[in-house]
Coordinates of C-alpha atoms and ligand atoms in Angstrom, one line a residue:
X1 CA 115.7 106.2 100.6
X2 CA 114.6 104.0 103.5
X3 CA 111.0 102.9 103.4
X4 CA 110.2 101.6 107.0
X5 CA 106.8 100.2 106.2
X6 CA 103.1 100.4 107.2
X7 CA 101.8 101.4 110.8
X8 CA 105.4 102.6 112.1
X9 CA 105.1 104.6 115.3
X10 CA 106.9 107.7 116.0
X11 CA 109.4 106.7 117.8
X12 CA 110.7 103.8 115.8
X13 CA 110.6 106.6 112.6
X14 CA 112.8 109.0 114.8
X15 CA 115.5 105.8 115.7
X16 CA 115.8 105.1 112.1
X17 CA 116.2 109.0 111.0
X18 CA 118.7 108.9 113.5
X19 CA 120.3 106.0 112.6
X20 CA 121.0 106.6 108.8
X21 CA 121.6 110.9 109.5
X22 CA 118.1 111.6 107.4
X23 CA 117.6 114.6 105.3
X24 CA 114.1 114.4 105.5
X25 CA 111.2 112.1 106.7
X26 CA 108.1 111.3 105.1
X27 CA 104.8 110.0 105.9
X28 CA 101.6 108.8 103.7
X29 CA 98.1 108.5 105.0
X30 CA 95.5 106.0 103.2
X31 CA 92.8 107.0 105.5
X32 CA 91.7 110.5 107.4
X33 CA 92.9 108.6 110.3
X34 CA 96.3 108.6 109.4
X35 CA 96.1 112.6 109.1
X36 CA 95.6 112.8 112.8
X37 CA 98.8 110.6 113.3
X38 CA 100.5 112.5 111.9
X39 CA 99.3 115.7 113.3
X40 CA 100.2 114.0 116.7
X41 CA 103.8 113.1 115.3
X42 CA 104.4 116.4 114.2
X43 CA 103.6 117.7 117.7
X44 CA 106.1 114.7 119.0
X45 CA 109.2 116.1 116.9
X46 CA 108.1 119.1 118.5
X47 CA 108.7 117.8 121.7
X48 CA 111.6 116.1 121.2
X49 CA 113.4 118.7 120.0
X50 CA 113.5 117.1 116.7
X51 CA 112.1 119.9 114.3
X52 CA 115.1 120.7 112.9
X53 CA 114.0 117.6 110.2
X54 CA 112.0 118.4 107.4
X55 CA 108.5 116.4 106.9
X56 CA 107.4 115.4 103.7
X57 CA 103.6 114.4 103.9
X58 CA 101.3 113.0 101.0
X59 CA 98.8 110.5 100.8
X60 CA 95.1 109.6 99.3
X61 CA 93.7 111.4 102.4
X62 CA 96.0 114.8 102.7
X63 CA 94.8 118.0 100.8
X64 CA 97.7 120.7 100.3
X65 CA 95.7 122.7 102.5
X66 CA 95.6 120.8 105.6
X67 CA 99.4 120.5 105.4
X68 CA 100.2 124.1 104.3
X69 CA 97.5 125.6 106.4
X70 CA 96.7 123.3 109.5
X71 CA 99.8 121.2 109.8
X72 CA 102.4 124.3 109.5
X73 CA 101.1 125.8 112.5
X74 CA 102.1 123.5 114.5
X75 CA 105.3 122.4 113.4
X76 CA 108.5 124.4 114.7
X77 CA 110.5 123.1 111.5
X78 CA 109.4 123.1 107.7
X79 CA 106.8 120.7 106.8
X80 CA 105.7 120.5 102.7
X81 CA 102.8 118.6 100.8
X82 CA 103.7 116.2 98.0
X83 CA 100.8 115.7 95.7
X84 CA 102.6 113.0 93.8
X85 CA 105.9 111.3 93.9
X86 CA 107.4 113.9 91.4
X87 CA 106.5 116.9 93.7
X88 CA 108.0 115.1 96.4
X89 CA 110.9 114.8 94.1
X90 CA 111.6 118.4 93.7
X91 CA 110.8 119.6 96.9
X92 CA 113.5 116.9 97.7
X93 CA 115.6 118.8 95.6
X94 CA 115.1 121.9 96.9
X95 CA 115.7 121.1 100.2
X96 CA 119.3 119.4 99.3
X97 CA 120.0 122.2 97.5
X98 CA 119.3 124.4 100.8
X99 CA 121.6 122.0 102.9
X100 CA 124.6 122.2 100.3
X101 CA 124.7 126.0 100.0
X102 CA 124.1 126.6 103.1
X103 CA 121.7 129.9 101.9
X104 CA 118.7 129.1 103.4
X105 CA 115.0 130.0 101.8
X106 CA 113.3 130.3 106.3
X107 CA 110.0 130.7 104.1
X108 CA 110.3 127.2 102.2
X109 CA 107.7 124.8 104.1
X110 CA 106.9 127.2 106.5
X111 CA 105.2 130.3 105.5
X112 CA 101.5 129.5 106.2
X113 CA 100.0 129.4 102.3
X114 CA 96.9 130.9 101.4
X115 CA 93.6 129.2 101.9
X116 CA 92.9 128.6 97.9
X117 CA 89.5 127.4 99.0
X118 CA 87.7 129.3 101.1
X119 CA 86.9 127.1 104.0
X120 CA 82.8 126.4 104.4
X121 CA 81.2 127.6 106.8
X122 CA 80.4 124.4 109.0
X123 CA 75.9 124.2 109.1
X124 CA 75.4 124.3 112.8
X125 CA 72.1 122.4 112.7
X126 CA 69.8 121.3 115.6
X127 CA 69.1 117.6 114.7
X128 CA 65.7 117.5 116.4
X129 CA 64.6 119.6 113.8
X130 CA 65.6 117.5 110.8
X131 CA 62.8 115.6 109.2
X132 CA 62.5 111.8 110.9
X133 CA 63.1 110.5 107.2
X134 CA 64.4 111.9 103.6
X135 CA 60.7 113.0 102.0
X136 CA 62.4 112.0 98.8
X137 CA 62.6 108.5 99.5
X138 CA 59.5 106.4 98.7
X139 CA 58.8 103.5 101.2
X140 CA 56.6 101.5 98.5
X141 CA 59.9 100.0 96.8
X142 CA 59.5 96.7 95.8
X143 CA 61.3 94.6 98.3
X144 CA 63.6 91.7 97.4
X145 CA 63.7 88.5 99.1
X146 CA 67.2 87.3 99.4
X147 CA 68.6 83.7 98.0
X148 CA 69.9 82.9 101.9
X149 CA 70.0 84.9 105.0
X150 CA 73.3 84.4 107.5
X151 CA 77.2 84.6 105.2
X152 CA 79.5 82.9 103.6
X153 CA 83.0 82.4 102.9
X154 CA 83.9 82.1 99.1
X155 CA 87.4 81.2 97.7
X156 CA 88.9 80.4 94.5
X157 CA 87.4 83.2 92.3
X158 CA 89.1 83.2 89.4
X159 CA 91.8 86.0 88.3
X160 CA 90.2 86.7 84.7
X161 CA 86.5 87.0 86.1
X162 CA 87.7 89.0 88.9
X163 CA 90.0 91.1 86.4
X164 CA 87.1 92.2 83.7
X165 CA 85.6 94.3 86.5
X166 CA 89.3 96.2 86.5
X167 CA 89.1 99.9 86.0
X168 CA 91.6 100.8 83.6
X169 CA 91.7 104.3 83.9
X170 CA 91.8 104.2 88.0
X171 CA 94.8 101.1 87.1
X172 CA 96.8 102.8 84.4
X173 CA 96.1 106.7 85.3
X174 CA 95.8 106.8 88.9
X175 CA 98.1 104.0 90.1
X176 CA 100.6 103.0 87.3
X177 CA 100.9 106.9 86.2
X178 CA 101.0 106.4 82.6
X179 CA 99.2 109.3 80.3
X180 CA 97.8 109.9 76.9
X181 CA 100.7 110.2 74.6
X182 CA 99.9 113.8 72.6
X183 CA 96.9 113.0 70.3
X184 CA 96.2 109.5 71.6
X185 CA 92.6 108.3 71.7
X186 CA 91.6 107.1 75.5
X187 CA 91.0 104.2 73.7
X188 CA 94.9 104.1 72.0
X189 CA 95.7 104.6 74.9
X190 CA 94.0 102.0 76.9
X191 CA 95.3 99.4 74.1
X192 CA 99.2 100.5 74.5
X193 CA 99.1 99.5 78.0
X194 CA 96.3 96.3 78.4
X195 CA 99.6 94.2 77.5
X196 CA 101.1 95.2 81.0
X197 CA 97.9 94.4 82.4
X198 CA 97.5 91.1 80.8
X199 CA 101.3 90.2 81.8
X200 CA 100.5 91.0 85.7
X201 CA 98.0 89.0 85.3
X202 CA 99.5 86.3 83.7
X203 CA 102.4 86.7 86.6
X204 CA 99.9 86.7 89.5
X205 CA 97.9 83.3 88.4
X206 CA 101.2 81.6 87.8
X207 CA 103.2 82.6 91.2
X208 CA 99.5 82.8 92.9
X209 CA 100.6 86.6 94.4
X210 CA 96.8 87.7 94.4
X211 CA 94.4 85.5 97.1
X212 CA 91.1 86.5 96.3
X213 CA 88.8 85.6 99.1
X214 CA 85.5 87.0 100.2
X215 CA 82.8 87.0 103.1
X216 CA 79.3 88.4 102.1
X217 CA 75.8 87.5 103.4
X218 CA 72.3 89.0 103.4
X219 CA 70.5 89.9 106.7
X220 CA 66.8 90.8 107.8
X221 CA 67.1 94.7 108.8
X222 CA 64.6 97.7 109.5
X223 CA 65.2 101.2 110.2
X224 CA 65.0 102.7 113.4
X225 CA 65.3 106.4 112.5
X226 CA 68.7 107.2 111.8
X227 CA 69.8 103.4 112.7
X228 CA 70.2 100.1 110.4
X229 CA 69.0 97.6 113.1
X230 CA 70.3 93.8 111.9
X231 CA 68.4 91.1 113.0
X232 CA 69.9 87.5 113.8
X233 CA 67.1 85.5 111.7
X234 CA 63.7 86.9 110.0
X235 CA 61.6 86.5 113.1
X236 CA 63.4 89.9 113.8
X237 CA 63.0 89.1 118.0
X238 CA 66.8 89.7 118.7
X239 CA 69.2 92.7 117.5
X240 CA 72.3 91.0 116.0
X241 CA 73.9 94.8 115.2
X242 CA 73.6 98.4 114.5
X243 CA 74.9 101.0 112.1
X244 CA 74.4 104.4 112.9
X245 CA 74.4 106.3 109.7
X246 CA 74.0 110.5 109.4
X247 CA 71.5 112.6 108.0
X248 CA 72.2 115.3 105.8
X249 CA 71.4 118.6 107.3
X250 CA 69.8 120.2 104.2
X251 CA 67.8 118.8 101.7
X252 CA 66.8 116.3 100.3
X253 CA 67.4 114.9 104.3
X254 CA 69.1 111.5 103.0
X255 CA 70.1 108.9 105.3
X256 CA 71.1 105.7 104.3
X257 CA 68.4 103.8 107.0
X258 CA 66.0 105.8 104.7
X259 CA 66.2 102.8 102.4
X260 CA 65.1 100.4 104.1
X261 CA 61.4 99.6 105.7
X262 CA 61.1 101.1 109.2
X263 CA 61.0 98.9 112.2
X264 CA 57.0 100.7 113.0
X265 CA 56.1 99.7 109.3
X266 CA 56.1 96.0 110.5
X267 CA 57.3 95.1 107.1
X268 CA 60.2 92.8 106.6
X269 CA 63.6 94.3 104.3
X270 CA 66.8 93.2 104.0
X271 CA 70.4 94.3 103.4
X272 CA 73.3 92.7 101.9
X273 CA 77.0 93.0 103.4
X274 CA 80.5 92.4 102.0
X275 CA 84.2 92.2 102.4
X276 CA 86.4 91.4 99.9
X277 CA 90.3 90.9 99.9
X278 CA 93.4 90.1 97.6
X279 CA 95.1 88.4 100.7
X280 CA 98.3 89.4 102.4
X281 CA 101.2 87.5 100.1
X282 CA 100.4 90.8 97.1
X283 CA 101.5 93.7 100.0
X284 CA 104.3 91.6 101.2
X285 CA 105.6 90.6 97.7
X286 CA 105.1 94.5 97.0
X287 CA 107.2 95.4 100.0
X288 CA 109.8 93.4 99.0
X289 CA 110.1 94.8 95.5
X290 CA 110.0 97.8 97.3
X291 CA 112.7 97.4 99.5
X292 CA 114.7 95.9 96.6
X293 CA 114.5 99.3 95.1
X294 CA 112.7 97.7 92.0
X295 CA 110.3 100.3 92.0
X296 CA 108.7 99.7 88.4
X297 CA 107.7 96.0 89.3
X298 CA 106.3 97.4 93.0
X299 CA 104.4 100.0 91.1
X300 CA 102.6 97.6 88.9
X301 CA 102.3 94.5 91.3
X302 CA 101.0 97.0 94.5
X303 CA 98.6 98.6 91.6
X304 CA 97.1 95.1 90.5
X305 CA 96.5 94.4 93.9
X306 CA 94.9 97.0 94.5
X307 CA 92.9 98.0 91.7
X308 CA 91.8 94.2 91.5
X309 CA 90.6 94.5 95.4
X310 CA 88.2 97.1 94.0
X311 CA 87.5 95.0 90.6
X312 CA 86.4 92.0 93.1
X313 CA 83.9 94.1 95.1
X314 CA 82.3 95.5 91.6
X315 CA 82.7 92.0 90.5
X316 CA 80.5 90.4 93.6
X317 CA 78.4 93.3 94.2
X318 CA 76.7 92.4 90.5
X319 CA 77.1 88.7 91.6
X320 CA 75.1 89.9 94.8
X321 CA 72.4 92.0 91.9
X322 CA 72.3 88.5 89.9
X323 CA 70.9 85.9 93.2
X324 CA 69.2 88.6 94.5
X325 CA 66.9 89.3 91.3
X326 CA 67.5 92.4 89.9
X327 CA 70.5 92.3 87.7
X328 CA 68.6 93.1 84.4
X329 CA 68.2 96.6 85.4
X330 CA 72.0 97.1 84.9
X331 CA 73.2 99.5 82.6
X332 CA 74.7 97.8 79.3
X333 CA 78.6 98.0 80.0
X334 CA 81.5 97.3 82.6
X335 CA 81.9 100.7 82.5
X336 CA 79.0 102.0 83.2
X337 CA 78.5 100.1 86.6
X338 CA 81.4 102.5 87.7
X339 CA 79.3 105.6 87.8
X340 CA 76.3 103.2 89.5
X341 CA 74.0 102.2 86.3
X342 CA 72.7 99.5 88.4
X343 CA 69.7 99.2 90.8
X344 CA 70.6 100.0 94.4
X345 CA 74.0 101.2 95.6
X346 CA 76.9 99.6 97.5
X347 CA 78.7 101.8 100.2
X348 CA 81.8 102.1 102.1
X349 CA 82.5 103.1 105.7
X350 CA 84.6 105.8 105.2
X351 CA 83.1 107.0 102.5
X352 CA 80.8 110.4 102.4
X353 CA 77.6 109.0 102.8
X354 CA 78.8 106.9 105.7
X355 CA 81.9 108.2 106.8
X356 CA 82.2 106.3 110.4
X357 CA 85.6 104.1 109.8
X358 CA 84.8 102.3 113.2
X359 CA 82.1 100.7 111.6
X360 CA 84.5 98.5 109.5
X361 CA 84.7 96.4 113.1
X362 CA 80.8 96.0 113.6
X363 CA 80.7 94.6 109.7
X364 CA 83.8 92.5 110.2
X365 CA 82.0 91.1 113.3
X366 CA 78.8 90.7 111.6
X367 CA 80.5 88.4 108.3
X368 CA 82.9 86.9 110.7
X369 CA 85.7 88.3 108.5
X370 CA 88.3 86.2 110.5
X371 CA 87.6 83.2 108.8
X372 CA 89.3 84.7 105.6
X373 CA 92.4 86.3 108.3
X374 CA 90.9 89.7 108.4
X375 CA 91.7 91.9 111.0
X376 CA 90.3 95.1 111.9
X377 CA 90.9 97.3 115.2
X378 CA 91.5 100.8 116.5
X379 CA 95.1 100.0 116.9
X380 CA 95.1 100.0 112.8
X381 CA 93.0 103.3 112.7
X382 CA 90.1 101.0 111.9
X383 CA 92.2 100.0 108.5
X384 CA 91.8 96.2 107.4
X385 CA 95.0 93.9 107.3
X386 CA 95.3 92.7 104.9
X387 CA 95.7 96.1 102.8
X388 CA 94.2 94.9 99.6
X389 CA 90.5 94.8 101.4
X390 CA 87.4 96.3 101.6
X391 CA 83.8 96.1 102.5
X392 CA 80.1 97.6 102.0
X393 CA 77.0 97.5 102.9
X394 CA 74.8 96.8 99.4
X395 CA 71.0 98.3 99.5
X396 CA 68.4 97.3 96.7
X397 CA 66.4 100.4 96.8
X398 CA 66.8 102.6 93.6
X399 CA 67.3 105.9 95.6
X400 CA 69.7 104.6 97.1
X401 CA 73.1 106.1 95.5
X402 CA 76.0 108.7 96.2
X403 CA 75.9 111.4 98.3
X404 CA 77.6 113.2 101.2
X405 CA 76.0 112.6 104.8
X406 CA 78.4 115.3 106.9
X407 CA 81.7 116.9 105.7
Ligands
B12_1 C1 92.4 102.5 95.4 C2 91.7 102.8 96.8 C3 91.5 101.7 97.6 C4 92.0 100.3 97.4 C5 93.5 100.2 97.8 C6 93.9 101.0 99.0 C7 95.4 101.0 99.1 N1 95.9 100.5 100.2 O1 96.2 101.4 98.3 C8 91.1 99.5 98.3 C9 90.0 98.9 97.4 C10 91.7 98.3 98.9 C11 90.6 100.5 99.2 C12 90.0 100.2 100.4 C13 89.5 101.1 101.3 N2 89.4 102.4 101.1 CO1 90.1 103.4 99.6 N3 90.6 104.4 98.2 C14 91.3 104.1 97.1 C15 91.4 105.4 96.2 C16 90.3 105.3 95.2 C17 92.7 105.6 95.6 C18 93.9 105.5 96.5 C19 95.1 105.2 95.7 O2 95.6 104.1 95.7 N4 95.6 106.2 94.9 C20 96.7 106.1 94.0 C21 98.0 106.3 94.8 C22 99.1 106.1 93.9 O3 97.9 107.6 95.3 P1 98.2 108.1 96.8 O4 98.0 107.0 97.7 O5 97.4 109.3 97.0 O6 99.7 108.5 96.6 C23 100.2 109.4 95.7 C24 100.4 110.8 96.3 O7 99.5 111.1 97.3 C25 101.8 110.8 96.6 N5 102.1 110.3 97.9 C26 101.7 109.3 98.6 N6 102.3 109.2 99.7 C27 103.2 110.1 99.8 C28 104.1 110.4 100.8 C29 104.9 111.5 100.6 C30 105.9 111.8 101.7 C31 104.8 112.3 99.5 C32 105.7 113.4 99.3 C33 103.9 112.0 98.4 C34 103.1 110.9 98.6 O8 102.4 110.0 95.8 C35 101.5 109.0 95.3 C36 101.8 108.7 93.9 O9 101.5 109.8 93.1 C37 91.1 106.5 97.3 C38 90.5 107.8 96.7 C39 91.4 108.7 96.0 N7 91.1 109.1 94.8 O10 92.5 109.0 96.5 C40 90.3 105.8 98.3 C41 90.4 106.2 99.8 C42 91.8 106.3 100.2 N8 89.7 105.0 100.4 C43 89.0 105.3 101.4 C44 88.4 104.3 102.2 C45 87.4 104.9 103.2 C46 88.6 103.0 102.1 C47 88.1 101.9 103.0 C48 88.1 102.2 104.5 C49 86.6 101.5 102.6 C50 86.1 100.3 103.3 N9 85.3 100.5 104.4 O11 86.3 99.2 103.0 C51 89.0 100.7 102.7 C52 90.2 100.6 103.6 C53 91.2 99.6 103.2 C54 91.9 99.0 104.4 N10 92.9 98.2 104.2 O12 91.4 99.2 105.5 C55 88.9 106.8 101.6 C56 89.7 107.2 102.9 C57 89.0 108.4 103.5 C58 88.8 108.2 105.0 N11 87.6 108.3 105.5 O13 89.7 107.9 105.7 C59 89.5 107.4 100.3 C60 90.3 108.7 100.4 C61 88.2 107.6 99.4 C62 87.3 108.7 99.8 N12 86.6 108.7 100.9 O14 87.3 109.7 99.2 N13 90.7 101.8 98.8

């Protein structure tokens, strides 16, 4: 196998399939982004004359249906879906198997599959005739006054805070792959494997592989309908920014502007902002193992990276809950701030209630996210370099959690 790397363009994948006589190629997508890439890159093999070279596609953003439905359409050659590495594995498999007999299976990875789930019909609504604001959100929240208003850069966290805000299950499950033996408690279970946990961690502070570094700040904001205006100081005369954030089209109407004191109400509110990032040397020590074929050490070091990127937002979203009052209405465990037992919510761009990935520019700009080395651009399908990174916008009213803005 020959792993190219991140953010490889079409024609540098086609040299390199050329160049060591490829069986197959395959391509992962992070981010819904990606999916169009590859859509496009399909199209370019297409062109090229190139389908003759099966595509293996997986991916946190890929469903089996959009690559057995949508994507086979438009592919002249086969193209097949690999939910995890072992069902690329097999498919691998088959396909060598196909190429030594020489019988070929013409349906394998290209039959269109059925739809399992019925598609949904898409709401076709009229937006003028949504309600201005969601009827379920009360505007007489108390409002908290932040400890500052502008950012800051913060370094030097410490590994072992950072790392009791870890989610084990997401860590050991989701990016280590380990299960339940047969009749093992989640909690047996959890125990058998902390000790590789505490190891990487041990490994991480001594060759100093994970950088954690942040950017947060708080900001004087109203809503303007559908809009988060920002405000460069709390005399709220000049528009820093803007976030544009949808509305549901059925009830309850949310929006997440809904949460925040409208620019008519004359009232003063305020958000909070963050980007957090395990720093480049964890992907490029990962890539490296990679490319060493050590694959056990990448999976655990890339999984610490990343699952402690996610442990540091957790970690400074409560730091955020504690200087900005209203920690004490946390729910009484680690675990429980996973499914949102605190006051307020904390959301991504990108995420359902917000999905607009361009926005991860505008927030960048606002933090000043270069002073830690972030970068963020449409060149990078709006993805943060480094890898390990992430950001939110943090709101303190209580209705503000979860839920999906468009699909
Ligand atoms: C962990 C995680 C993160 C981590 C690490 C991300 C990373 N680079 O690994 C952090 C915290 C850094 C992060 C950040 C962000 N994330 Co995130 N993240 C996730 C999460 C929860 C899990 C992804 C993951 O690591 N899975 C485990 C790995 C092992 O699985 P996998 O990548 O799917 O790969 C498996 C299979 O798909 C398969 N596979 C993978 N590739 C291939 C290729 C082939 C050819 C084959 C055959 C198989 C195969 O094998 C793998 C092993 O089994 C997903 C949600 C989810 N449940 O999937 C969101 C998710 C990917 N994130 C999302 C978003 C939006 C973001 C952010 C943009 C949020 C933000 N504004 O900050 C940022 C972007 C980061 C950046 N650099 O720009 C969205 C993307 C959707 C979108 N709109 O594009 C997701 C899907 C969540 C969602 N909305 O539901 N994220």
């Amino acid at each position: 196998m020959h792993n190219i790397g991140i953010k490889i363009g079409i024609n540098e994948m086609i040299e390199k399939v050329k160049e060591v006589g490829a069986d197959a190629l395959g391509m992962s997508g992070l981010l819904v982004k990606s999916t169009i890439i590859m859509r496009d890159n399909l199209l370019e093999l297409n062109e090229q004359g190139l389908s003759d070279i099966p595509v293996l596609l997986g991916g946190a953003a890929l469903t089996r249906s959009y690559v057995e439905q949508d994507l086979r359409k438009i592919y002249d050659g086969r193209v097949l879906y690999g939910k995890d590495a072992f069902e690329g594995l097999s498919t691998l498999d088959k396909l060598m198997d196909i190429k030594k007999s020489g019988v070929d299976d013409p349906d394998f990875g290209r039959k269109v599959g059925e739809r399992r789930i019925p598609r949904r019909e898409k709401v076709e609504v009229d937006p003028s005739t949504l309600p201005a604001r969601s009827p379920e959100v009360e505007t007489d929240n108390t409002v908290f006054t932040p400890p500052f208003l502008g950012s800051k850069v913060v370094k030097g966290i410490g590994i072992d805070e950072i790392a009791e805000y870890i989610n084990e299950t997401a860590l050991y499950r989701n990016q280590w792959q380990y299960r339940p033996n047969a009749g093992e408690t989640d909690e047996d279970f959890k125990s058998r494997i902390r000790p590789i946990l505490r190891q990487q961690l041990s490994d991480a502070k001594a060759s100093g592989v994970l950088v954690p570094q942040l950017v947060y700040g708080y900001f004087p904001v109203n809503a303007d309908g559908d809009d988060l205006v920002v405000y460069t100081d709390d005399t709220r005369a000049t528009e820093q920014t803007r976030f544009h954030y949808p509305r549901q089209k059925v009830a309850p109407f949310m929006c997440i502007s809904d949460f925040f004191r409208s620019v008519e109400s004359g009232e003063p509110d305020y958000a909070a902002f963050h980007i957090v990032t395990m720093g480049q040397p964890v992907s490029e020590k990962a890539a490296e193992l990679f490319a060493a074929n050590k694959y056990q050490d990448y999976l655990e070091l890339h999984g610490i990276g990343v699952e402690m990127a996610e442990a540091l937002a957790e970690y400074w979203h409560h730091r955020i809950r504690t200087e900005w009052g209203f920690v004490e209405e946390d729910g009484p465990t680690i675990a429980g701030l996973f499914r949102q037992q605190y006051r307020g919510g904390r959301y991504s761009w990108g995420y359902p209630a917000c999905p607009d990935l361009e926005d991860n520019a505008r927030v960048a700009e606002l933090l000043e996210a270069g002073r830690i080395g972030i970068e963020v651009s449409e060149e990078t399908g709006w993805q943060y370099q480094p890898e390990q990174t992430t950001s939110a916008i943090i709101c303190h009213h209580p209705k503000s959690k979860y839920f999906v803005a468009r699909d």
